[in-house]
mmCIF file with all atom_site columns, C-alpha atoms in Angstrom:
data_model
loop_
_atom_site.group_PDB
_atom_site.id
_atom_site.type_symbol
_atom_site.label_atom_id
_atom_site.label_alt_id
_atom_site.label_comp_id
_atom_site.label_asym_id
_atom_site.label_entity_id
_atom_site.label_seq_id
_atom_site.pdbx_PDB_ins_code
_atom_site.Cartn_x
_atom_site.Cartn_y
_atom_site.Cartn_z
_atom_site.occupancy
_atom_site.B_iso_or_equiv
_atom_site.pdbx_formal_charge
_atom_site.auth_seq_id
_atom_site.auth_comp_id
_atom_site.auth_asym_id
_atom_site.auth_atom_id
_atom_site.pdbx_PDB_model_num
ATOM 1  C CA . UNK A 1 1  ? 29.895 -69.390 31.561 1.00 68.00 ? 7  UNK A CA 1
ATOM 2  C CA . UNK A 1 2  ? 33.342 -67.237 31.924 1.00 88.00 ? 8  UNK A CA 1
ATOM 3  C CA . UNK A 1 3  ? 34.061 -67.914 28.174 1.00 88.00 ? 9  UNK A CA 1
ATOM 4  C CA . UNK A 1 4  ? 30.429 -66.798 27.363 1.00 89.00 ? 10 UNK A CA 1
ATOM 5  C CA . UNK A 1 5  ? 30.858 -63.794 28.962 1.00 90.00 ? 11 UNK A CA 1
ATOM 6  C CA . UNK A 1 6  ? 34.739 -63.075 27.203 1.00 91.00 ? 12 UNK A CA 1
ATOM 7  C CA . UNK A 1 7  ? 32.764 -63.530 24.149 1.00 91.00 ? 13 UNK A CA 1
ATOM 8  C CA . UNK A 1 8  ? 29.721 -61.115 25.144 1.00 90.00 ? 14 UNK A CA 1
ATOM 9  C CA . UNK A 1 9  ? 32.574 -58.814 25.647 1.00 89.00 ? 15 UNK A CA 1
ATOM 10 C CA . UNK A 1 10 ? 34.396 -58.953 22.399 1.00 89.00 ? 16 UNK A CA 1
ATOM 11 C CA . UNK A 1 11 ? 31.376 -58.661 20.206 1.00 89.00 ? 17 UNK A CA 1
ATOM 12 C CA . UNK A 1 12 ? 30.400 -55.640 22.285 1.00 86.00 ? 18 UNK A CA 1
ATOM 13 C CA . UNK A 1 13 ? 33.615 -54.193 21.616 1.00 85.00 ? 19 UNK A CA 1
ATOM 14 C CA . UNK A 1 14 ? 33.997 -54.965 17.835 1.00 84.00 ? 20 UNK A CA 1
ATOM 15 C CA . UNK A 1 15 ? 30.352 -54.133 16.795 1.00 82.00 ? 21 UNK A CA 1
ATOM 16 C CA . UNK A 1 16 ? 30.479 -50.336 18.808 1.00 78.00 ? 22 UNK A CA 1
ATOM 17 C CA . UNK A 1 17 ? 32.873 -49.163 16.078 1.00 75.00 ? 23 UNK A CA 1
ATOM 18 C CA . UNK A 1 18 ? 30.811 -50.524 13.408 1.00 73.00 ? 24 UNK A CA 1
ATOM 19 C CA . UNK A 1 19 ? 27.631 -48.993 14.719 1.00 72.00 ? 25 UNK A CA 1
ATOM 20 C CA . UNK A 1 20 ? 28.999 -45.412 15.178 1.00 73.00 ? 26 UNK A CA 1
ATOM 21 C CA . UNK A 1 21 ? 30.468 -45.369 11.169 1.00 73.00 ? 27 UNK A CA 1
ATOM 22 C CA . UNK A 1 22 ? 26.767 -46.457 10.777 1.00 77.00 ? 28 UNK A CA 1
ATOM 23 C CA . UNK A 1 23 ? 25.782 -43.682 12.439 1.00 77.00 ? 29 UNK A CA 1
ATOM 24 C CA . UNK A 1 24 ? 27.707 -41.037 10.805 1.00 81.00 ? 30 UNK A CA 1
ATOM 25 C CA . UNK A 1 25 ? 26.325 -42.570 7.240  1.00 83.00 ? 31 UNK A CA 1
ATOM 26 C CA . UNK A 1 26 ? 22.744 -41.531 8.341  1.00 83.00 ? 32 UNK A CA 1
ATOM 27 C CA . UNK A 1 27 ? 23.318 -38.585 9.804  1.00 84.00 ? 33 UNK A CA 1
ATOM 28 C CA . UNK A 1 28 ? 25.049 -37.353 6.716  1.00 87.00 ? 34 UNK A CA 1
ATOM 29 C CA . UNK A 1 29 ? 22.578 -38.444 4.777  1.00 90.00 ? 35 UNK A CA 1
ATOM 30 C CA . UNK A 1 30 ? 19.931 -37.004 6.410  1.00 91.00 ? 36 UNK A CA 1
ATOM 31 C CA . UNK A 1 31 ? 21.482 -33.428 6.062  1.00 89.00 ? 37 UNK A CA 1
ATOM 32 C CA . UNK A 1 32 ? 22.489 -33.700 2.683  1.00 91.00 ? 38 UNK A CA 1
ATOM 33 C CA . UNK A 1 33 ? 18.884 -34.839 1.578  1.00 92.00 ? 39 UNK A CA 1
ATOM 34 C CA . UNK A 1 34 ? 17.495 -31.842 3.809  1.00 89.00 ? 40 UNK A CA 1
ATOM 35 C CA . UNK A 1 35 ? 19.486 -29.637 2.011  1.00 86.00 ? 41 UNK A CA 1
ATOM 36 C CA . UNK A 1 36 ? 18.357 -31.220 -1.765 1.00 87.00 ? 42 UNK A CA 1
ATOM 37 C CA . UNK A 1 37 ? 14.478 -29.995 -0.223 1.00 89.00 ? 43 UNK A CA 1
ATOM 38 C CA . UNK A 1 38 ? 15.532 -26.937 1.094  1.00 86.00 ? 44 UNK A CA 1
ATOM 39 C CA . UNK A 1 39 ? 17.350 -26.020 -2.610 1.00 84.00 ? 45 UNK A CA 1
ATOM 40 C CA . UNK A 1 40 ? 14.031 -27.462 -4.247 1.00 87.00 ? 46 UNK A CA 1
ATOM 41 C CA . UNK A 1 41 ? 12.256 -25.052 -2.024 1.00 85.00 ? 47 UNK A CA 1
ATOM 42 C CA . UNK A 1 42 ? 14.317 -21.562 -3.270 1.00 84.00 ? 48 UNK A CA 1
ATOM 43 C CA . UNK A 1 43 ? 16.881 -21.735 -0.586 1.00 80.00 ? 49 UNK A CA 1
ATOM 44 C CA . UNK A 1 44 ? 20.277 -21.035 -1.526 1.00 77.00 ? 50 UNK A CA 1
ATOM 45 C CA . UNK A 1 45 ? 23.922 -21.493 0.126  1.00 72.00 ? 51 UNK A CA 1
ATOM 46 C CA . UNK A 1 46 ? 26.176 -18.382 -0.158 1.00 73.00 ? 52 UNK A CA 1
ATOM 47 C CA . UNK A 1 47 ? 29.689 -18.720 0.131  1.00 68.00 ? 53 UNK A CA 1
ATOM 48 C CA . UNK A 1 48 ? 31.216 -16.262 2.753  1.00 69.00 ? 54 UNK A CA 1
ATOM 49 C CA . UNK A 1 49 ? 34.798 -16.666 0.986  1.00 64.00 ? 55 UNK A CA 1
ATOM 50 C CA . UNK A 1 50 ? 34.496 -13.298 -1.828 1.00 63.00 ? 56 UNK A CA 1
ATOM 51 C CA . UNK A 1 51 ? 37.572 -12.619 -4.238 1.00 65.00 ? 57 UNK A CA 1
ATOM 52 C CA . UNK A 1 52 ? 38.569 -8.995  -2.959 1.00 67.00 ? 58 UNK A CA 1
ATOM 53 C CA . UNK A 1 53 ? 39.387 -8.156  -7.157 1.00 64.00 ? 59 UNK A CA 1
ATOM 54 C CA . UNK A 1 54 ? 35.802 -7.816  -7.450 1.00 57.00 ? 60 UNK A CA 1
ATOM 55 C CA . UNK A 1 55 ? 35.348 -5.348  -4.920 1.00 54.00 ? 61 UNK A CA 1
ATOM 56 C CA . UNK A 1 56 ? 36.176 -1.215  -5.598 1.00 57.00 ? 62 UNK A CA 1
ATOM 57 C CA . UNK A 1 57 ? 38.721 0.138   -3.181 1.00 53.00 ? 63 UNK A CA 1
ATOM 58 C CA . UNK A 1 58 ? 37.405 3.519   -1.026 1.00 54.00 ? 64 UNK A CA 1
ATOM 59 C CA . UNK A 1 59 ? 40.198 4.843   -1.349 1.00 53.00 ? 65 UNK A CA 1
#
């Protein structure tokens, strides 16, 4: 029963690694496929990084 248990242990311990990379997978996929609808739908991403050539001095 004591080995049993050692063993309970150690699968508990090497599958909660493998379950939170699993994780991670879907909730990365879930994001990037709501952002494929939200494109499809008109939305757009802007970039808030702007080259400051582009832009006319006041002085």
């Amino acid at each position: 029963m004591n080995a049993k248990r050692v063993l309970n242990i150690l699968v508990a311990l090497i599958m909660l690694p493998l379950l939170s990379g699993c994780w991670t997978l879907v909730v990365g996929g879930a994001g990037a496929y709501g952002g494929y609808k939200m494109k499809e739908k008109g939305y757009t991403l802007q970039n808030p990084i702007t080259k400051e050539g582009n832009k006319k001095s006041s002085k």
